[in-house]
mmCIF file of N, CA and C in Angstrom:
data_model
loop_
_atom_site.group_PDB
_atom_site.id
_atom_site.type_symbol
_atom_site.label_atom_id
_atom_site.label_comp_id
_atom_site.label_asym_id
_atom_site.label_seq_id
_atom_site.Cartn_x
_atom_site.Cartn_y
_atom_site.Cartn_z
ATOM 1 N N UNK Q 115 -2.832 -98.380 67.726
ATOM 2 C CA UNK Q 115 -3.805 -97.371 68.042
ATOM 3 C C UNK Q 115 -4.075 -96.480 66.822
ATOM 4 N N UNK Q 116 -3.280 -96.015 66.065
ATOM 5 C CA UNK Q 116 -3.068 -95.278 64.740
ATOM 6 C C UNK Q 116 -3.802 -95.654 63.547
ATOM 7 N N UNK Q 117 -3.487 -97.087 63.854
ATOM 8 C CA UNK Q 117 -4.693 -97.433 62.559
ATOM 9 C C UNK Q 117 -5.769 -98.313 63.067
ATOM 10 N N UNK Q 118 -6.176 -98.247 63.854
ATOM 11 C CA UNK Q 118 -7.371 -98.336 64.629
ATOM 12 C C UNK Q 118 -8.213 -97.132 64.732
ATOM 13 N N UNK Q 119 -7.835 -95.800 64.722
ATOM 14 C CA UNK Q 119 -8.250 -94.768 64.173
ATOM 15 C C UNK Q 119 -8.571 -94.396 63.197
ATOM 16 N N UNK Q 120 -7.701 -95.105 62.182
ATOM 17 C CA UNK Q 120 -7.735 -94.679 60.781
ATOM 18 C C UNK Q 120 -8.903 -95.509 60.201
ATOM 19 N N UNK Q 121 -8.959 -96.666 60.970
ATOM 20 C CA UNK Q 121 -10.414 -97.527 60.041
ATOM 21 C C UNK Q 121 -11.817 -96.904 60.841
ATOM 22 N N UNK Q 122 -11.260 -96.304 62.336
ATOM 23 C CA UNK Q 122 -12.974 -96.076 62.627
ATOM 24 C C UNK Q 122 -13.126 -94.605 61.897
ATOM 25 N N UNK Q 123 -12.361 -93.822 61.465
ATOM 26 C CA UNK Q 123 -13.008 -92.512 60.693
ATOM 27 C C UNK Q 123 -13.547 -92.507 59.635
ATOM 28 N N UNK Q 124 -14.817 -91.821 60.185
ATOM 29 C CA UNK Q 124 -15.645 -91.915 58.757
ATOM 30 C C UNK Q 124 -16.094 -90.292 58.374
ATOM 31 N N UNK Q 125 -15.557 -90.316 56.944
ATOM 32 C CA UNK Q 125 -15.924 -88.560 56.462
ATOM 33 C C UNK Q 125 -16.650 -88.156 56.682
ATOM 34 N N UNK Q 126 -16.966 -86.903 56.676
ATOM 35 C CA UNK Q 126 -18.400 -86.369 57.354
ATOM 36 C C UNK Q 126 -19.032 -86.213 55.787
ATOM 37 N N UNK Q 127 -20.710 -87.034 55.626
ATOM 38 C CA UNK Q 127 -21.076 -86.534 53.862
ATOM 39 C C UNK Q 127 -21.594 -85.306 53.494
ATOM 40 N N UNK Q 128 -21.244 -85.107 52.311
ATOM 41 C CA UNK Q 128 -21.313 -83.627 51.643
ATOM 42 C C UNK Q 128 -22.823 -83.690 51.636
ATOM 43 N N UNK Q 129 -23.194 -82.522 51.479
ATOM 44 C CA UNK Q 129 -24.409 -82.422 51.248
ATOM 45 C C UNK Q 129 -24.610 -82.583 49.579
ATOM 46 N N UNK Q 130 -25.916 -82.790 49.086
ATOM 47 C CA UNK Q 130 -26.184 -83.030 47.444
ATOM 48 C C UNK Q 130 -26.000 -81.802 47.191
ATOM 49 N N UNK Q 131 -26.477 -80.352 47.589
ATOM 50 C CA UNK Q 131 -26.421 -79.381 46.655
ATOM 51 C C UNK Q 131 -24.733 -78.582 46.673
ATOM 52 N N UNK Q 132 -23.570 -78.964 47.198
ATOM 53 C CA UNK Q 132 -22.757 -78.741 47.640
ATOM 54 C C UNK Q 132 -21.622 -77.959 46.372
ATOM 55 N N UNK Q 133 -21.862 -78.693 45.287
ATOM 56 C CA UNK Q 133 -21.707 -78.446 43.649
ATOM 57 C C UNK Q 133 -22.156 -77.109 43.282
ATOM 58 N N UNK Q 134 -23.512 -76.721 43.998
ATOM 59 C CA UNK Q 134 -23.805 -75.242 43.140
ATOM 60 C C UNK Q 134 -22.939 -73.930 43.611
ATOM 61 N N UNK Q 135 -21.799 -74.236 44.944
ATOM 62 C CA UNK Q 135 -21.281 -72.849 45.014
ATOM 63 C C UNK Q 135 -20.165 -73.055 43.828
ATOM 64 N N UNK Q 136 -19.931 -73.964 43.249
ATOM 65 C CA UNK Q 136 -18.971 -73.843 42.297
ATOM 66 C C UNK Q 136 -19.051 -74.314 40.635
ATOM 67 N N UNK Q 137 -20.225 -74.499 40.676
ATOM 68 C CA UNK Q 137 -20.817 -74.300 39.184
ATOM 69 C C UNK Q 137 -21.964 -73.489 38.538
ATOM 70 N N UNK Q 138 -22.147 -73.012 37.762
ATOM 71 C CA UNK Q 138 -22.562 -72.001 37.215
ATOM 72 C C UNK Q 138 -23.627 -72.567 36.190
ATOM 73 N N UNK Q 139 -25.182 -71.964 36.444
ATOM 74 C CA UNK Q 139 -26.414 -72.928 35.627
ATOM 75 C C UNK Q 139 -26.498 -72.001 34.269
ATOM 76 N N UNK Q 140 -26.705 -72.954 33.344
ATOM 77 C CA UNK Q 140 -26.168 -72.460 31.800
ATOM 78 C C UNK Q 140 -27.476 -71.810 31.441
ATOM 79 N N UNK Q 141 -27.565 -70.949 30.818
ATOM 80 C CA UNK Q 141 -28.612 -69.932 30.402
ATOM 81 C C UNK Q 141 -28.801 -69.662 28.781
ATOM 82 N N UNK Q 142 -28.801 -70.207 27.841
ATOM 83 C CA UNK Q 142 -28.841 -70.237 26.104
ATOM 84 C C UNK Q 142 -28.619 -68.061 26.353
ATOM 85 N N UNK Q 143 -28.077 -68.201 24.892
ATOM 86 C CA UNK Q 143 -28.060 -66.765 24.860
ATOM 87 C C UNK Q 143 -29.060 -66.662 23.969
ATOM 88 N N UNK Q 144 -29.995 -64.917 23.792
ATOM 89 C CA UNK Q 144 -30.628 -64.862 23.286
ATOM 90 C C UNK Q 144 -30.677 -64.926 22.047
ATOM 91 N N UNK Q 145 -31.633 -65.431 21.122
ATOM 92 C CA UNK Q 145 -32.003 -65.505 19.505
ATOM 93 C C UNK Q 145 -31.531 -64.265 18.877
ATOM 94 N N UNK Q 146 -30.909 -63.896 18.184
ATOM 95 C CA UNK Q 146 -30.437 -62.612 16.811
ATOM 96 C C UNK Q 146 -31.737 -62.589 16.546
ATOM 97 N N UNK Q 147 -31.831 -61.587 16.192
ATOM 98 C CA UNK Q 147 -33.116 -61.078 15.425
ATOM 99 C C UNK Q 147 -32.752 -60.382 13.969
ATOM 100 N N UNK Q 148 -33.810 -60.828 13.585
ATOM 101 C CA UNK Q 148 -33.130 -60.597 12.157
ATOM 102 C C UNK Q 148 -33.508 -58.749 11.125
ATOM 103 N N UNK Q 149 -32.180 -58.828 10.337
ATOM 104 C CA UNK Q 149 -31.929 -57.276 10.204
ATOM 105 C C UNK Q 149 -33.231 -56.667 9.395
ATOM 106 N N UNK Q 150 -33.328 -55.154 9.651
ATOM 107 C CA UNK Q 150 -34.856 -54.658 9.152
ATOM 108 C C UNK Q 150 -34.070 -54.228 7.656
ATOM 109 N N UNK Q 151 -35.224 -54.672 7.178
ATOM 110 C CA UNK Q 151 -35.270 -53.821 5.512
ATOM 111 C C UNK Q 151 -35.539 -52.195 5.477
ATOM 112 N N UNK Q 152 -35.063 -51.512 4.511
ATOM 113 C CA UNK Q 152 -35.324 -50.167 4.576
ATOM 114 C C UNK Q 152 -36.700 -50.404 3.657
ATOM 115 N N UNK Q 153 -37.639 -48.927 4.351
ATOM 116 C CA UNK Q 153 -38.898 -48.961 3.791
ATOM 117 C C UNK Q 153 -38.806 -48.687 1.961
ATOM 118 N N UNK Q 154 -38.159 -48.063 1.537
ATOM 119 C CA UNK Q 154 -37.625 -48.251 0.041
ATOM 120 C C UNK Q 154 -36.910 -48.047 -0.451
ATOM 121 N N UNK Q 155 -36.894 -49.738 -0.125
ATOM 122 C CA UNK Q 155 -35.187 -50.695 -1.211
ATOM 123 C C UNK Q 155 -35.237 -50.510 -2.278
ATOM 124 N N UNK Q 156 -36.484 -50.764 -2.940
ATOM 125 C CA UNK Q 156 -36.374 -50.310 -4.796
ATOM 126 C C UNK Q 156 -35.904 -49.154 -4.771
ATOM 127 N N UNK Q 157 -36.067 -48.181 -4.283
ATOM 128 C CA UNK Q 157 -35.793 -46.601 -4.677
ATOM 129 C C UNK Q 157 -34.246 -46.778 -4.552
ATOM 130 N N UNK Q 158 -33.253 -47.221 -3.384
ATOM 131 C CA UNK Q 158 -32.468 -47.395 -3.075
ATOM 132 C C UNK Q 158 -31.603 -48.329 -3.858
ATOM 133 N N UNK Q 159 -32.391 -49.229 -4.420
ATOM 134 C CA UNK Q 159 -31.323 -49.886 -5.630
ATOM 135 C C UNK Q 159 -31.562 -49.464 -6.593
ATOM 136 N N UNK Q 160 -32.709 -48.769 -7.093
ATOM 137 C CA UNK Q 160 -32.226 -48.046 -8.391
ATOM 138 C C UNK Q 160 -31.511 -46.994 -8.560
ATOM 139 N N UNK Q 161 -30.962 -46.548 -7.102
ATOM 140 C CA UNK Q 161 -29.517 -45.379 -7.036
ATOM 141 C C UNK Q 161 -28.571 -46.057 -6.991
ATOM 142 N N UNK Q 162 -28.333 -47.515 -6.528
ATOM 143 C CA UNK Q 162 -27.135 -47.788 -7.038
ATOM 144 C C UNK Q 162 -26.802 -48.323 -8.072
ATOM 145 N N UNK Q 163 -27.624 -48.712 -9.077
ATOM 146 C CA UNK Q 163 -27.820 -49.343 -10.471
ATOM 147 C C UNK Q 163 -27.561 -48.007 -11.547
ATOM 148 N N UNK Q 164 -27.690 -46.778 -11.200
ATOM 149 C CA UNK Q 164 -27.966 -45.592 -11.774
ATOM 150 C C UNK Q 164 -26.250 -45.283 -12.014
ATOM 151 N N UNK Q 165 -25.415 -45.525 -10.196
ATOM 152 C CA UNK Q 165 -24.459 -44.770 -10.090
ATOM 153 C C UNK Q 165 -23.177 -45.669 -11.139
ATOM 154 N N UNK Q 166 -22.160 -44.668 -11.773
ATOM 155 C CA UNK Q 166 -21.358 -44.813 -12.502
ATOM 156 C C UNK Q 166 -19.964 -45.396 -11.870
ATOM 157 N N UNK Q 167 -19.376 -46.795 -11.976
ATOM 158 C CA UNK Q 167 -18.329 -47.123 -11.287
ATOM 159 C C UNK Q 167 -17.468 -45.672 -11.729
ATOM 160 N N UNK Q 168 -16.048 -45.770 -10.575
ATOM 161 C CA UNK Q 168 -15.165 -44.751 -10.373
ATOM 162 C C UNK Q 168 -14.387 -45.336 -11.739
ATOM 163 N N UNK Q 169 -13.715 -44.226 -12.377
ATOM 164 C CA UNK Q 169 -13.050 -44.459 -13.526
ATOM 165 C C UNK Q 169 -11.533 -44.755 -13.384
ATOM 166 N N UNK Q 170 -11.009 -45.751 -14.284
ATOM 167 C CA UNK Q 170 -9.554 -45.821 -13.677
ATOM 168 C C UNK Q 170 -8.677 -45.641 -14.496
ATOM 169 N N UNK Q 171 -7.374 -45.288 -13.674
ATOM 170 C CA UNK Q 171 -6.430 -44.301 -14.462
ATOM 171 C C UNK Q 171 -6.173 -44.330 -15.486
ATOM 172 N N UNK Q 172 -5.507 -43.342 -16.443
ATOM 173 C CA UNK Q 172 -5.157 -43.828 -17.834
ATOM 174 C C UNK Q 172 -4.155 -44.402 -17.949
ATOM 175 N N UNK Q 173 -3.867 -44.954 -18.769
ATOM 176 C CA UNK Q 173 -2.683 -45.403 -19.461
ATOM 177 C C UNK Q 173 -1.192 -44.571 -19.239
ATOM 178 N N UNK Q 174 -1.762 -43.591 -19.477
ATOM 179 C CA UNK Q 174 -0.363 -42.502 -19.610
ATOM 180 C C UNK Q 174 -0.213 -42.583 -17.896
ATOM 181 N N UNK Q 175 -0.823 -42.004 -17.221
ATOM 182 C CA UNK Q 175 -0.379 -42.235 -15.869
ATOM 183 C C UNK Q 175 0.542 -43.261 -15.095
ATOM 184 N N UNK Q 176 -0.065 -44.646 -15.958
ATOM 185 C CA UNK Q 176 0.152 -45.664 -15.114
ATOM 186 C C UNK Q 176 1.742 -46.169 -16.097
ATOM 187 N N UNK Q 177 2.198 -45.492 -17.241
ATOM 188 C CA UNK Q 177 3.211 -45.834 -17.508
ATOM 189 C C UNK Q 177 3.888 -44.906 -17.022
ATOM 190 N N UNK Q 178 4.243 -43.685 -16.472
ATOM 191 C CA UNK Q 178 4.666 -42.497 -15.803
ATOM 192 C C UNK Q 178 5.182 -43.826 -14.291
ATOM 193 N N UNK Q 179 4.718 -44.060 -13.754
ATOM 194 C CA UNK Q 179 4.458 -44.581 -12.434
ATOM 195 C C UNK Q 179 5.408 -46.092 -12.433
ATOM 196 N N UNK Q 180 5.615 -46.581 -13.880
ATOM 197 C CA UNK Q 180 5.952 -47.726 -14.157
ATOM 198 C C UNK Q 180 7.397 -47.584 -14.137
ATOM 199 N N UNK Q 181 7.953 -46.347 -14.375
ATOM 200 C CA UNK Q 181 8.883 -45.986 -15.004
ATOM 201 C C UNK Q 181 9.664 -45.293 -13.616
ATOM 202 N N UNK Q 182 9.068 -45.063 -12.996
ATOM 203 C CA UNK Q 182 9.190 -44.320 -11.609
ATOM 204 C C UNK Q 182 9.255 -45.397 -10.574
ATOM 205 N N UNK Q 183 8.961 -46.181 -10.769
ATOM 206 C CA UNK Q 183 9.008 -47.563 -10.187
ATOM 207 C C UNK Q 183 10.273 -48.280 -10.585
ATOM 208 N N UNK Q 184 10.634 -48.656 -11.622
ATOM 209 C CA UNK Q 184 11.975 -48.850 -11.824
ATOM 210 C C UNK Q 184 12.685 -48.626 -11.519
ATOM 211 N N UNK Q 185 12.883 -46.574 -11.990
ATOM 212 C CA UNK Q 185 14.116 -46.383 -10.992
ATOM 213 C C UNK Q 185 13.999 -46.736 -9.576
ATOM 214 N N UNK Q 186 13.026 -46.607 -9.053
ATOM 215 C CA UNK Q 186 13.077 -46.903 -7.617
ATOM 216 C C UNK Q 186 14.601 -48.378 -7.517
ATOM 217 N N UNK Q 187 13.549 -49.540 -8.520
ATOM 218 C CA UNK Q 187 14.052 -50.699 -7.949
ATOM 219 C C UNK Q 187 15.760 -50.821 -8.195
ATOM 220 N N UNK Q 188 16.073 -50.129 -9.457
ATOM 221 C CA UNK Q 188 16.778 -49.839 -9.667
ATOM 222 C C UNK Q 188 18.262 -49.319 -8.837
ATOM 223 N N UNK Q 189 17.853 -48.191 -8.076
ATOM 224 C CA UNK Q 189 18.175 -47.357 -7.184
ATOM 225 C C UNK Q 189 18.660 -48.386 -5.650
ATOM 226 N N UNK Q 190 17.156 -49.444 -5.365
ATOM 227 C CA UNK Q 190 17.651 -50.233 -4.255
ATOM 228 C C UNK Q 190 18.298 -51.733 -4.687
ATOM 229 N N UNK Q 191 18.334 -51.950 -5.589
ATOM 230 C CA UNK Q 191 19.322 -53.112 -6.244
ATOM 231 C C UNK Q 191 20.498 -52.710 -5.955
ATOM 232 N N UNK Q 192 20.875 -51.033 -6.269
ATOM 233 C CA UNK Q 192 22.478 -50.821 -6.264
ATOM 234 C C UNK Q 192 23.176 -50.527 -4.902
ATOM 235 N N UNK Q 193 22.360 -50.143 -4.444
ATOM 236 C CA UNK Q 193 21.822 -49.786 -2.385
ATOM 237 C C UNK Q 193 22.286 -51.292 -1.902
ATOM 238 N N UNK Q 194 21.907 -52.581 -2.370
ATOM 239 C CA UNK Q 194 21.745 -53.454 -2.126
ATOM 240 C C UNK Q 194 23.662 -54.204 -2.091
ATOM 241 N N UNK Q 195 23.798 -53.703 -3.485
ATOM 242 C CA UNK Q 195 24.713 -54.339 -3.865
ATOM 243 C C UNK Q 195 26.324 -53.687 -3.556
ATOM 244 N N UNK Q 196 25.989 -52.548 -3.150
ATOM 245 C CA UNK Q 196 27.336 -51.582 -2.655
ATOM 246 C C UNK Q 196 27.918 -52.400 -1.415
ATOM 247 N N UNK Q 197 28.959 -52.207 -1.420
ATOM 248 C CA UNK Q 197 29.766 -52.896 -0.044
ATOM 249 C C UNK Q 197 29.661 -51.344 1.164
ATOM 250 N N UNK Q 198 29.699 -52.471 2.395
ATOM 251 C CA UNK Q 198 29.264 -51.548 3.251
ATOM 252 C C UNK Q 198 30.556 -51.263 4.161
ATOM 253 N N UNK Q 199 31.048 -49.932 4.263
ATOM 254 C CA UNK Q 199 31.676 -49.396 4.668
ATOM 255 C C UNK Q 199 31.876 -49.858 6.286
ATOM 256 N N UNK Q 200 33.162 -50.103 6.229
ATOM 257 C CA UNK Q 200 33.364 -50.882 8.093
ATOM 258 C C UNK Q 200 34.647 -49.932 8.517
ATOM 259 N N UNK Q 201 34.269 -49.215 9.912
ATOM 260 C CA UNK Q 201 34.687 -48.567 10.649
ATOM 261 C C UNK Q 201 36.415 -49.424 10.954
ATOM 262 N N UNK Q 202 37.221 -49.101 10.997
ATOM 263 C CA UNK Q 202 38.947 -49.310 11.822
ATOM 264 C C UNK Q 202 38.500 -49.460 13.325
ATOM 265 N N UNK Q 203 38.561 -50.469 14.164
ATOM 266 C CA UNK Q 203 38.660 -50.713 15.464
ATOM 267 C C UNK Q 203 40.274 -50.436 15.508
ATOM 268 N N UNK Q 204 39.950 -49.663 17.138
ATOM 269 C CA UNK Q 204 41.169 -49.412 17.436
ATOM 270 C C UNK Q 204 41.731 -50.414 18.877
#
């Protein structure tokens, strides 16, 4: 009787549009538009053609700094190299 049942059932058919509660219709995103020019760019690049790069440090500074830097490394080399003090468990 069991599978005499099983061969007369027949699925009930889906309907065709049955797909759209679970897919989503693709939409292109819109075109970029492209960036506006300022009304005057010449004027505007001949201020930055005009302006003077920032000047960089002197010499004397940057050996001050070189030297200050050393000791630093100096300082954590020996930091580095000290044995580290271990507490007596009791």
């Amino acid at each position: 009787m069991y599978l005499r049942e099983l061969k007369a059932y027949k699925p009930a058919p889906q309907a065709k549009d049955a797909h759209l509660a679970h897919v989503k219709t693709y939409k292109a995103p819109a075109s970029p538009s492209a960036p506006a020019l300022p009304a005057d760019l010449a004027s505007e690049l001949s201020a930055y053609d005009a302006q003077e790069p920032g000047s960089a440090p002197t010499a004397l500074a940057s050996s001050a700094s070189t030297v200050v830097a050393g000791d630093a490394a100096a300082e954590f080399l020996a930091h580095l190299e000290a044995d580290i003090p271990h507490e007596a468990h009791h």
